[in-house]
Coordinates of C-alpha atoms (C1' of nucleotides) in Angstrom, one line a residue:
Chain K
X1 CA -49.0 -90.8 51.7
X2 CA -47.6 -88.2 54.0
X3 CA -44.7 -90.1 55.6
X4 CA -41.9 -92.3 54.5
X5 CA -40.9 -94.9 57.0
X6 CA -37.9 -97.1 56.7
X7 CA -36.7 -99.8 59.1
X8 CA -33.7 -102.1 59.2
X9 CA -34.3 -105.6 60.6
X10 CA -30.6 -106.3 61.1
X11 CA -30.1 -103.5 63.6
X12 CA -30.1 -104.2 67.3
X13 CA -32.4 -101.2 67.7
X14 CA -35.9 -102.7 68.1
X15 CA -38.2 -102.1 65.3
X16 CA -40.9 -100.5 67.4
X17 CA -38.1 -98.0 68.6
X18 CA -37.2 -97.2 65.0
X19 CA -40.8 -96.5 64.1
X20 CA -41.3 -94.4 67.3
X21 CA -38.3 -92.2 66.5
X22 CA -39.3 -91.7 62.9
X23 CA -42.8 -90.5 63.8
X24 CA -41.4 -88.2 66.4
X25 CA -39.0 -86.6 64.0
X26 CA -41.6 -86.3 61.3
X27 CA -43.8 -84.4 63.6
X28 CA -41.0 -82.2 64.8
X29 CA -39.9 -81.3 61.3
X30 CA -43.4 -80.7 60.2
X31 CA -43.5 -83.6 57.7
X32 CA -46.5 -84.7 59.7
X33 CA -48.8 -81.8 60.7
X34 CA -51.4 -81.5 63.4
X35 CA -54.5 -83.4 62.4
X36 CA -52.9 -85.5 59.7
X37 CA -54.1 -89.1 59.7
X38 CA -51.4 -91.8 60.0
X39 CA -51.6 -95.2 58.3
X40 CA -53.7 -97.8 60.0
X41 CA -51.8 -100.4 62.0
X42 CA -52.6 -103.1 59.5
X43 CA -51.7 -101.1 56.5
X44 CA -48.3 -99.9 57.9
X45 CA -47.5 -103.4 59.1
X46 CA -48.2 -104.8 55.7
X47 CA -46.2 -102.2 53.9
X48 CA -43.2 -102.7 56.2
X49 CA -43.6 -106.4 56.4
X50 CA -43.4 -106.4 60.2
X51 CA -45.7 -107.9 62.9
X52 CA -48.8 -105.8 63.4
X53 CA -48.2 -106.1 67.1
X54 CA -45.0 -104.1 66.6
X55 CA -46.8 -101.2 64.9
X56 CA -49.6 -101.3 67.4
X57 CA -47.0 -101.0 70.2
X58 CA -45.4 -98.0 68.5
X59 CA -48.8 -96.2 68.1
X60 CA -49.6 -97.1 71.7
X61 CA -46.5 -95.4 73.0
X62 CA -46.9 -92.4 70.7
X63 CA -50.5 -92.0 72.0
X64 CA -49.4 -92.2 75.6
X65 CA -46.7 -89.6 74.9
X66 CA -49.4 -87.3 73.4
X67 CA -47.8 -87.3 69.9
X68 CA -50.7 -89.1 68.3
X69 CA -54.3 -89.6 69.2
X70 CA -56.8 -92.3 68.3
X71 CA -60.3 -91.4 67.2
X72 CA -62.5 -94.4 67.6
X73 CA -63.7 -95.8 64.3
X74 CA -61.8 -93.1 62.3
X75 CA -58.2 -93.9 62.8
X76 CA -55.1 -92.4 64.4
X77 CA -54.1 -88.8 63.9
X78 CA -51.4 -86.4 64.8
X79 CA -52.3 -84.7 68.1
X80 CA -52.5 -81.0 68.8
X81 CA -50.2 -81.2 71.8
X82 CA -46.6 -81.3 70.7
X83 CA -43.9 -82.9 72.7
X84 CA -41.9 -80.0 74.1
X85 CA -38.9 -80.2 76.3
X86 CA -37.2 -77.5 78.3
X87 CA -33.6 -76.7 77.3
X88 CA -32.3 -78.5 80.5
X89 CA -34.5 -81.5 79.8
X90 CA -33.3 -81.7 76.2
X91 CA -29.7 -81.7 77.4
X92 CA -30.4 -84.3 80.1
X93 CA -32.0 -86.6 77.7
X94 CA -29.2 -86.5 75.2
X95 CA -26.4 -86.8 77.6
X96 CA -26.3 -90.5 78.0
X97 CA -26.3 -91.5 74.3
X98 CA -23.7 -88.8 73.7
X99 CA -21.4 -90.3 76.4
X100 CA -22.0 -93.7 75.1
X101 CA -21.1 -92.7 71.5
X102 CA -17.9 -90.7 72.3
X103 CA -16.7 -93.3 74.8
X104 CA -17.2 -96.1 72.4
X105 CA -15.6 -94.2 69.5
X106 CA -12.5 -93.4 71.5
X107 CA -12.1 -96.9 72.9
X108 CA -12.1 -98.6 69.5
X109 CA -9.5 -96.1 68.5
X110 CA -11.2 -93.4 66.5
X111 CA -9.6 -89.9 66.7
X112 CA -11.6 -86.8 67.6
X113 CA -11.3 -85.8 63.9
X114 CA -12.8 -89.0 62.8
X115 CA -15.6 -88.7 65.3
X116 CA -16.5 -85.2 64.1
X117 CA -16.4 -86.6 60.5
X118 CA -18.8 -89.3 61.4
X119 CA -21.3 -86.9 62.9
X120 CA -21.1 -84.6 59.9
X121 CA -21.8 -87.5 57.6
X122 CA -24.8 -88.5 59.6
X123 CA -26.2 -85.0 59.7
X124 CA -25.6 -84.5 56.0
X125 CA -27.6 -87.6 55.2
X126 CA -30.4 -86.5 57.5
X127 CA -30.6 -83.0 55.9
X128 CA -30.8 -84.5 52.5
X129 CA -33.6 -86.8 53.5
X130 CA -35.5 -84.0 55.0
X131 CA -35.3 -81.9 51.9
X132 CA -36.6 -84.9 49.9
X133 CA -39.6 -85.2 52.2
X134 CA -40.4 -81.5 52.1
X135 CA -40.6 -81.6 48.3
X136 CA -43.2 -84.3 48.1
X137 CA -45.0 -83.5 51.3
Chain V
X1 CA -7.3 -95.1 95.9
X2 CA -8.9 -97.9 94.0
X3 CA -11.0 -97.0 91.0
X4 CA -14.4 -95.7 91.8
X5 CA -17.2 -97.6 90.2
X6 CA -20.9 -96.9 90.6
X7 CA -23.9 -98.7 89.1
X8 CA -27.6 -97.9 89.1
X9 CA -29.7 -101.0 89.3
X10 CA -32.8 -99.2 88.1
X11 CA -31.3 -98.2 84.8
X12 CA -32.3 -99.9 81.6
X13 CA -28.7 -100.2 80.6
X14 CA -27.4 -103.6 81.9
X15 CA -25.0 -103.6 84.8
X16 CA -22.3 -105.3 82.9
X17 CA -22.6 -102.5 80.3
X18 CA -22.4 -99.8 82.9
X19 CA -19.2 -101.4 84.3
X20 CA -17.8 -101.8 80.8
X21 CA -18.3 -98.2 80.0
X22 CA -16.8 -97.0 83.3
X23 CA -13.7 -99.0 82.9
X24 CA -13.3 -97.8 79.3
X25 CA -13.7 -94.2 80.5
X26 CA -11.1 -94.7 83.3
X27 CA -8.6 -96.0 80.8
X28 CA -9.3 -93.2 78.3
X29 CA -8.9 -90.5 80.9
X30 CA -5.8 -92.1 82.3
X31 CA -7.3 -92.8 85.7
X32 CA -6.3 -96.4 84.9
X33 CA -2.9 -96.8 83.3
X34 CA -1.2 -99.7 81.5
X35 CA -0.2 -102.5 84.0
X36 CA -2.5 -101.3 86.7
X37 CA -4.4 -104.1 88.5
X38 CA -8.2 -103.8 88.6
X39 CA -10.2 -105.1 91.6
X40 CA -10.7 -108.8 91.7
X41 CA -13.9 -110.2 90.4
X42 CA -15.1 -111.2 93.8
X43 CA -14.0 -108.0 95.5
X44 CA -15.8 -105.8 93.0
X45 CA -18.9 -108.0 93.0
X46 CA -19.0 -107.7 96.8
X47 CA -18.4 -104.0 96.8
X48 CA -21.2 -103.4 94.3
X49 CA -23.5 -106.1 95.6
X50 CA -23.8 -107.8 92.3
X51 CA -23.2 -111.3 91.2
X52 CA -19.6 -112.2 90.6
X53 CA -20.6 -113.6 87.2
X54 CA -21.7 -110.1 86.2
X55 CA -18.3 -108.6 87.0
X56 CA -16.6 -111.6 85.3
X57 CA -18.6 -111.0 82.2
X58 CA -17.6 -107.3 82.1
X59 CA -13.9 -108.2 82.5
X60 CA -14.3 -110.9 79.9
X61 CA -15.6 -108.4 77.3
X62 CA -12.9 -105.9 78.2
X63 CA -10.3 -108.6 77.7
X64 CA -11.7 -109.6 74.3
X65 CA -11.6 -105.9 73.3
X66 CA -8.0 -105.7 74.3
X67 CA -8.6 -103.2 77.1
X68 CA -7.7 -105.5 80.0
X69 CA -5.8 -108.8 80.3
X70 CA -6.1 -111.6 82.8
X71 CA -3.2 -113.4 84.5
X72 CA -4.5 -116.5 86.0
X73 CA -4.1 -116.7 89.7
X74 CA -2.8 -113.2 89.8
X75 CA -5.6 -110.9 88.8
X76 CA -6.8 -108.7 85.9
X77 CA -4.7 -105.8 84.6
X78 CA -4.9 -102.9 82.2
X79 CA -3.4 -104.0 78.9
X80 CA -1.2 -101.9 76.6
X81 CA -3.3 -99.8 74.4
X82 CA -3.4 -101.1 70.8
X83 CA -5.5 -100.9 67.7
X84 CA -7.7 -104.0 67.6
X85 CA -10.2 -103.4 64.8
X86 CA -9.8 -102.6 61.2
X87 CA -11.0 -99.2 60.1
X88 CA -14.2 -100.6 58.7
X89 CA -14.8 -102.5 61.8
X90 CA -14.2 -99.5 64.0
X91 CA -16.8 -97.6 62.0
X92 CA -19.2 -100.5 62.2
X93 CA -18.8 -100.8 65.9
X94 CA -19.5 -97.1 66.5
X95 CA -22.5 -96.8 64.2
X96 CA -25.2 -97.8 66.6
X97 CA -24.2 -95.5 69.4
X98 CA -23.9 -92.7 66.8
X99 CA -27.4 -93.4 65.5
X100 CA -28.7 -93.6 69.0
X101 CA -27.2 -90.2 69.9
X102 CA -28.3 -88.4 66.7
X103 CA -31.8 -89.9 66.9
X104 CA -32.3 -89.0 70.5
X105 CA -31.0 -85.5 69.8
X106 CA -33.5 -85.0 66.9
X107 CA -36.4 -86.5 68.7
X108 CA -35.8 -84.2 71.6
X109 CA -35.8 -81.2 69.3
X110 CA -32.1 -80.3 69.0
X111 CA -30.9 -78.6 65.8
X112 CA -27.8 -79.9 63.8
X113 CA -25.9 -76.9 65.1
X114 CA -26.7 -77.7 68.7
X115 CA -25.8 -81.3 68.1
X116 CA -22.4 -80.3 66.8
X117 CA -21.9 -78.1 69.8
X118 CA -22.6 -80.8 72.3
X119 CA -20.1 -83.1 70.6
X120 CA -17.4 -80.4 70.7
X121 CA -18.0 -79.8 74.4
X122 CA -17.7 -83.4 75.2
X123 CA -14.5 -83.8 73.2
X124 CA -13.0 -80.7 74.9
X125 CA -13.9 -82.0 78.4
X126 CA -12.3 -85.4 77.7
X127 CA -9.1 -83.8 76.4
X128 CA -8.9 -81.7 79.6
X129 CA -9.5 -84.7 81.8
X130 CA -6.8 -86.6 80.1
X131 CA -4.3 -83.8 80.6
X132 CA -5.3 -83.4 84.2
X133 CA -4.7 -87.1 85.0
X134 CA -1.3 -87.1 83.3
X135 CA 0.0 -84.4 85.5
X136 CA -0.8 -86.2 88.8
X137 CA -0.1 -89.7 87.6
Chain H
X1 CA -30.3 -131.1 57.5
X2 CA -29.5 -128.9 60.4
X3 CA -25.8 -128.5 61.2
X4 CA -24.3 -131.5 63.1
X5 CA -22.7 -130.5 66.3
X6 CA -21.0 -132.9 68.7
X7 CA -19.3 -132.3 72.0
X8 CA -17.3 -134.4 74.4
X9 CA -18.0 -133.6 78.0
X10 CA -14.9 -135.5 79.1
X11 CA -12.5 -133.3 77.2
X12 CA -10.3 -130.6 78.8
X13 CA -11.4 -128.1 76.2
X14 CA -14.5 -126.3 77.5
X15 CA -17.8 -127.1 75.9
X16 CA -18.4 -123.5 74.7
X17 CA -15.0 -123.7 73.0
X18 CA -15.8 -126.9 71.3
X19 CA -19.0 -125.4 70.0
X20 CA -17.2 -122.2 68.9
X21 CA -14.7 -124.2 66.9
X22 CA -17.3 -126.3 65.2
X23 CA -19.3 -123.3 64.1
X24 CA -16.2 -121.6 62.8
X25 CA -15.3 -124.7 60.9
X26 CA -18.8 -125.0 59.4
X27 CA -18.6 -121.4 58.2
X28 CA -15.1 -121.9 56.8
X29 CA -16.0 -125.0 54.9
X30 CA -19.2 -123.5 53.6
X31 CA -21.4 -125.9 55.5
X32 CA -23.0 -122.8 56.9
X33 CA -23.5 -119.9 54.5
X34 CA -24.3 -116.2 54.9
X35 CA -27.8 -115.7 56.2
X36 CA -28.3 -119.3 57.3
X37 CA -30.1 -119.6 60.6
X38 CA -28.4 -121.6 63.3
X39 CA -30.3 -123.6 65.9
X40 CA -31.9 -121.6 68.7
X41 CA -30.1 -121.4 72.0
X42 CA -32.7 -123.5 73.7
X43 CA -33.0 -126.1 70.9
X44 CA -29.2 -126.7 70.7
X45 CA -28.9 -126.8 74.5
X46 CA -31.6 -129.4 74.7
X47 CA -30.1 -131.4 71.8
X48 CA -26.6 -131.5 73.4
X49 CA -27.9 -131.8 76.9
X50 CA -26.0 -128.7 78.1
X51 CA -27.1 -125.6 79.9
X52 CA -28.6 -122.9 77.6
X53 CA -26.2 -120.4 79.1
X54 CA -23.3 -122.4 77.6
X55 CA -24.8 -122.2 74.1
X56 CA -25.6 -118.6 74.6
X57 CA -22.0 -117.9 75.5
X58 CA -20.8 -119.6 72.4
X59 CA -23.2 -117.6 70.2
X60 CA -22.2 -114.4 72.1
X61 CA -18.5 -114.9 71.3
X62 CA -19.2 -115.8 67.7
X63 CA -21.3 -112.6 67.4
X64 CA -18.6 -110.4 68.9
X65 CA -16.1 -112.0 66.4
X66 CA -18.4 -111.1 63.6
X67 CA -19.1 -114.7 62.6
X68 CA -22.8 -114.7 63.6
X69 CA -25.4 -112.1 64.2
X70 CA -28.5 -112.1 66.4
X71 CA -31.9 -110.7 65.4
X72 CA -33.9 -110.4 68.6
X73 CA -37.1 -112.4 68.6
X74 CA -36.0 -114.0 65.3
X75 CA -32.9 -116.1 66.0
X76 CA -29.2 -116.2 65.3
X77 CA -27.9 -116.1 61.7
X78 CA -24.6 -116.4 59.9
X79 CA -23.2 -113.0 59.2
X80 CA -21.5 -111.7 56.1
X81 CA -17.8 -112.6 56.2
X82 CA -15.7 -109.6 56.9
X83 CA -12.2 -108.7 58.2
X84 CA -12.6 -107.7 61.8
X85 CA -9.1 -107.4 63.2
X86 CA -6.1 -105.4 62.1
X87 CA -3.2 -107.3 60.7
X88 CA -1.3 -107.0 64.0
X89 CA -4.3 -108.2 66.0
X90 CA -4.8 -111.2 63.7
X91 CA -1.3 -112.2 64.3
X92 CA -1.7 -111.7 68.0
X93 CA -4.8 -113.8 68.2
X94 CA -3.3 -116.7 66.4
X95 CA 0.0 -116.7 68.4
X96 CA -1.2 -118.9 71.2
X97 CA -2.7 -121.7 69.1
X98 CA 0.5 -121.5 67.0
X99 CA 2.7 -121.9 70.0
X100 CA 0.6 -124.7 71.4
X101 CA 0.8 -126.6 68.1
X102 CA 4.5 -126.2 67.6
X103 CA 5.2 -127.0 71.2
X104 CA 3.2 -130.1 71.2
X105 CA 4.8 -131.2 68.0
X106 CA 8.3 -130.8 69.3
X107 CA 7.5 -132.3 72.7
X108 CA 6.1 -135.3 70.9
X109 CA 9.2 -135.7 68.8
X110 CA 8.3 -134.4 65.4
X111 CA 10.9 -132.8 63.2
X112 CA 10.4 -129.3 61.6
X113 CA 10.0 -131.1 58.3
X114 CA 7.2 -133.3 59.6
X115 CA 5.6 -130.2 61.2
X116 CA 5.5 -128.4 57.8
X117 CA 4.1 -131.5 56.2
X118 CA 1.2 -131.7 58.7
X119 CA 0.3 -128.1 58.1
X120 CA 0.3 -128.6 54.3
X121 CA -1.9 -131.6 54.6
X122 CA -4.4 -129.8 56.8
X123 CA -4.5 -126.8 54.4
X124 CA -5.0 -129.1 51.5
X125 CA -7.9 -130.9 53.2
X126 CA -9.6 -127.7 54.0
X127 CA -9.4 -126.4 50.5
X128 CA -10.9 -129.6 49.2
X129 CA -13.8 -129.4 51.7
X130 CA -14.5 -125.9 50.7
X131 CA -14.7 -126.8 47.0
X132 CA -16.9 -129.8 47.8
X133 CA -19.4 -127.7 49.7
X134 CA -19.6 -125.1 47.1
X135 CA -20.6 -127.6 44.4
X136 CA -23.6 -129.0 46.3
X137 CA -24.6 -125.7 48.1
Chain G
X1 CA 24.2 -124.9 84.2
X2 CA 23.0 -127.3 81.5
X3 CA 19.6 -125.8 80.7
X4 CA 18.2 -122.4 79.8
X5 CA 14.6 -121.9 80.8
X6 CA 12.5 -118.9 80.0
X7 CA 8.9 -118.3 81.0
X8 CA 6.4 -115.5 80.1
X9 CA 4.1 -114.5 82.8
X10 CA 1.7 -112.7 80.5
X11 CA 0.8 -115.8 78.5
X12 CA -2.3 -117.7 79.1
X13 CA -0.3 -120.9 79.0
X14 CA 0.2 -121.9 82.6
X15 CA 3.8 -121.5 83.9
X16 CA 4.0 -125.1 84.9
X17 CA 3.1 -126.0 81.4
X18 CA 5.8 -123.8 79.9
X19 CA 8.4 -125.4 82.2
X20 CA 7.1 -128.9 81.4
X21 CA 7.4 -128.4 77.6
X22 CA 10.9 -126.9 77.9
X23 CA 12.2 -129.8 79.9
X24 CA 10.7 -132.3 77.4
X25 CA 12.2 -130.5 74.5
X26 CA 15.6 -130.2 76.2
X27 CA 15.7 -133.9 76.7
X28 CA 14.6 -134.7 73.2
X29 CA 17.2 -132.4 71.6
X30 CA 19.9 -133.8 73.9
X31 CA 20.5 -130.5 75.7
X32 CA 19.7 -132.5 78.8
X33 CA 21.3 -136.0 78.8
X34 CA 20.5 -139.1 80.7
X35 CA 21.7 -138.8 84.3
X36 CA 22.1 -135.0 84.3
X37 CA 21.0 -133.4 87.4
X38 CA 18.3 -130.6 87.1
X39 CA 18.2 -127.6 89.4
X40 CA 16.5 -128.0 92.7
X41 CA 12.9 -126.9 93.0
X42 CA 13.9 -124.0 95.2
X43 CA 16.9 -122.9 93.1
X44 CA 14.9 -122.9 89.9
X45 CA 11.9 -121.2 91.5
X46 CA 14.2 -118.5 92.8
X47 CA 15.9 -118.0 89.5
X48 CA 12.7 -117.7 87.5
X49 CA 10.9 -115.7 90.3
X50 CA 8.0 -118.1 90.4
X51 CA 6.2 -119.9 93.1
X52 CA 8.1 -123.0 94.3
X53 CA 4.8 -124.9 94.2
X54 CA 4.8 -124.3 90.4
X55 CA 8.2 -125.8 89.9
X56 CA 7.4 -128.7 92.2
X57 CA 4.3 -129.4 90.2
X58 CA 6.3 -129.5 86.9
X59 CA 8.9 -131.8 88.3
X60 CA 6.1 -134.0 89.7
X61 CA 4.5 -134.4 86.3
X62 CA 7.8 -135.0 84.6
X63 CA 8.6 -137.7 87.1
X64 CA 5.2 -139.3 86.6
X65 CA 5.8 -139.3 82.9
X66 CA 9.2 -140.9 83.4
X67 CA 11.2 -138.0 82.0
X68 CA 12.9 -137.2 85.3
X69 CA 13.5 -139.3 88.4
X70 CA 14.0 -138.2 92.0
X71 CA 16.8 -139.7 94.1
X72 CA 16.0 -139.0 97.7
X73 CA 18.5 -136.8 99.4
X74 CA 20.4 -136.2 96.1
X75 CA 18.1 -134.3 93.8
X76 CA 16.3 -134.8 90.6
X77 CA 17.9 -136.3 87.5
X78 CA 17.1 -137.0 83.9
X79 CA 15.8 -140.6 83.7
X80 CA 17.0 -143.3 81.5
X81 CA 13.7 -144.1 80.0
X82 CA 12.9 -141.6 77.3
X83 CA 9.4 -140.7 76.3
X84 CA 8.8 -142.4 73.0
X85 CA 5.7 -142.2 71.0
X86 CA 4.7 -144.4 68.1
X87 CA 4.2 -142.6 64.8
X88 CA 0.4 -142.9 65.1
X89 CA 0.5 -141.7 68.7
X90 CA 2.6 -138.7 67.7
X91 CA 0.1 -137.8 65.0
X92 CA -2.8 -138.3 67.3
X93 CA -1.4 -136.0 69.9
X94 CA -0.6 -133.2 67.5
X95 CA -3.9 -133.3 65.7
X96 CA -6.0 -131.3 68.1
X97 CA -3.6 -128.3 68.4
X98 CA -3.1 -128.3 64.7
X99 CA -6.8 -128.1 64.1
X100 CA -7.2 -125.4 66.6
X101 CA -4.4 -123.3 65.1
X102 CA -5.5 -123.6 61.5
X103 CA -9.1 -123.0 62.3
X104 CA -8.4 -119.9 64.3
X105 CA -6.1 -118.5 61.7
X106 CA -8.6 -118.9 58.9
X107 CA -11.4 -117.5 61.0
X108 CA -9.6 -114.3 61.9
X109 CA -8.9 -113.9 58.2
X110 CA -5.3 -115.1 57.6
X111 CA -4.5 -116.6 54.2
X112 CA -2.9 -120.0 53.8
X113 CA 0.2 -118.2 52.7
X114 CA 0.3 -116.1 55.8
X115 CA -0.3 -119.2 57.9
X116 CA 2.7 -121.0 56.3
X117 CA 4.8 -117.9 56.9
X118 CA 3.9 -117.8 60.6
X119 CA 5.0 -121.4 61.0
X120 CA 8.2 -120.8 59.2
X121 CA 9.0 -117.9 61.4
X122 CA 8.4 -119.9 64.5
X123 CA 10.5 -122.8 63.3
X124 CA 13.3 -120.5 62.4
X125 CA 13.3 -119.0 65.8
X126 CA 13.4 -122.4 67.4
X127 CA 16.3 -123.6 65.2
X128 CA 18.3 -120.5 66.1
X129 CA 17.7 -121.1 69.8
X130 CA 18.7 -124.7 69.6
X131 CA 22.0 -123.8 67.9
X132 CA 22.7 -121.3 70.6
X133 CA 22.2 -123.9 73.3
X134 CA 24.4 -126.5 71.6
X135 CA 27.3 -124.0 71.5
X136 CA 27.4 -123.4 75.2
X137 CA 26.1 -126.9 76.3
Chain W
dG1 C1' -41.5 -118.5 70.2
dT2 C1' -36.7 -115.9 70.2
dG3 C1' -32.3 -113.9 72.6
dG4 C1' -30.4 -111.0 76.7
dT5 C1' -29.5 -110.3 81.5
dC6 C1' -28.9 -111.6 86.2
dT7 C1' -28.6 -114.5 90.4
dA8 C1' -26.9 -118.3 93.2
dG9 C1' -23.8 -121.6 93.9
dA10 C1' -20.8 -125.4 92.4
dC11 C1' -16.2 -127.2 90.9
dC12 C1' -11.6 -126.7 88.7
dA13 C1' -7.0 -124.8 87.4
dC14 C1' -3.4 -121.8 88.8
dG15 C1' 0.1 -119.7 91.8
Chain R
dG1 C1' -6.1 -116.1 97.1
dT2 C1' -7.0 -115.5 91.7
dG3 C1' -9.9 -116.2 87.3
dG4 C1' -12.6 -119.9 84.3
dT5 C1' -16.4 -122.9 83.4
dC6 C1' -20.8 -124.8 84.1
dT7 C1' -25.5 -125.6 85.9
dA8 C1' -30.2 -124.3 87.3
dG9 C1' -33.5 -121.3 87.0
dA10 C1' -35.5 -116.6 87.0
dC11 C1' -37.3 -112.4 84.6
dC12 C1' -37.4 -109.3 80.6
dA13 C1' -37.8 -107.4 75.8
dC14 C1' -38.9 -108.4 71.3
dC15 C1' -41.7 -110.3 67.5

DNA sequence: GTGGTCTAGACCACG
DNA sequence: GTGGTCTAGACCACC
């Protein structure tokens, strides 16, 4: 199996969103390469113990975005076309969540130092995960 | 000048949330100071052409978070800043926006270095705004 | 047995407040434990013959206070107990009910000794209830 | 002047309620004796910087309860009839605020010991105040 | 089915 | 005039 997916049911982030993001990241980092087959809707739903509709919705959105492509009767695969944003587009798309995060952090009383620390922690965790994936890719 | 509030009805972020964030921001930058009166529920609702309940909800949440305080029959005012949540709770309450930010950044193709840079920029801007407001308060 | 909730529409204390207090009580005594699902907004509203919004408001406040947590599409559940507020904030948030209690006691003609006695009784009762619930949980 | 009245505008307890309680307590402790004249509505309103309607409402309720009595053209006086509750009535009237206080305290995370401490503090303050009043009555 | 958001409009308490 | 509570009913997102 080429990709490790984890979801948290307690989060307010919808499950289909968590799946979507993880597939995007896997493709970006190369954990999933062009032409790789992804698990079937039923298989993934069973593995994650979620509603198949939820997985189907994720795949649907990824297909519409051009990240995946369905080949009838064969399964779903990583598409050739990669999602690529211009620099300006990247910044635009990240601005709102950045604002929301910093705003929230300051209002609840975190200091700039603590805010930086939180980001570093998160990035560290992600880098570790990524290395883990590379080694058994 | 009364505080300037704008909402976008098309956005996926709920109106009450947009209002909440803008009031937080105004308090953080010093545009709204302790003891200042905010617009009445009805006045703001009329100005923004939204339902008074929506504004009331925003004010209610800001009051519960300790940002504003209501004086019945008088109006709603900016409260004295104070630390409301325990350290653990502050971290907890900032976790989701942090995840949302980092996730979006990664999905969009930003590197950890770029992500750090964006945060630094944002913190710098906010510190400058704060100083600016103090001087013409 | 689902949790038993009763409201009195004639009371001066708002319905959402009555509900709030009863859920708090149930969690404190152990009648509702971590992870338990509470009635759906619609179901409880129907059972009590109140507007669903009123129930939703109660749940919303309990969620913000960390007593409950919502899982979209699943329902509302009892959250893991945790300390949400700083010491100062805890004191602040208990000040008004304290004042109300002492005031009422004095106005009604109770002596400081009697007031102490009432508090002790109440604390004793609650401790007993808690033990009772634990044993047949 | 026979009675010292203090109000806090920040509190969520309505001003008329604060006044009402303080008059009741003054009569109970003897700080205000039968036949004593209380300040005129206008005088008290001016002294406390509140709306005369608010004072008028307080006096009205105290008169309806039989604590005060109005003598036309003369002013308002402490009535002969004292508010007296039976023991059962006293307990009944104090039960609800007691519950509210203890409930709230436990939910925000205060321990029984801290709750006792808060009550003691409050009672200590009140006893000190009362002594102060006696000395310059 | 679940909860979340919003509107429209009523009534009350307070000052 | 102010905010607080409640109802009735709509539409949406999620599972």
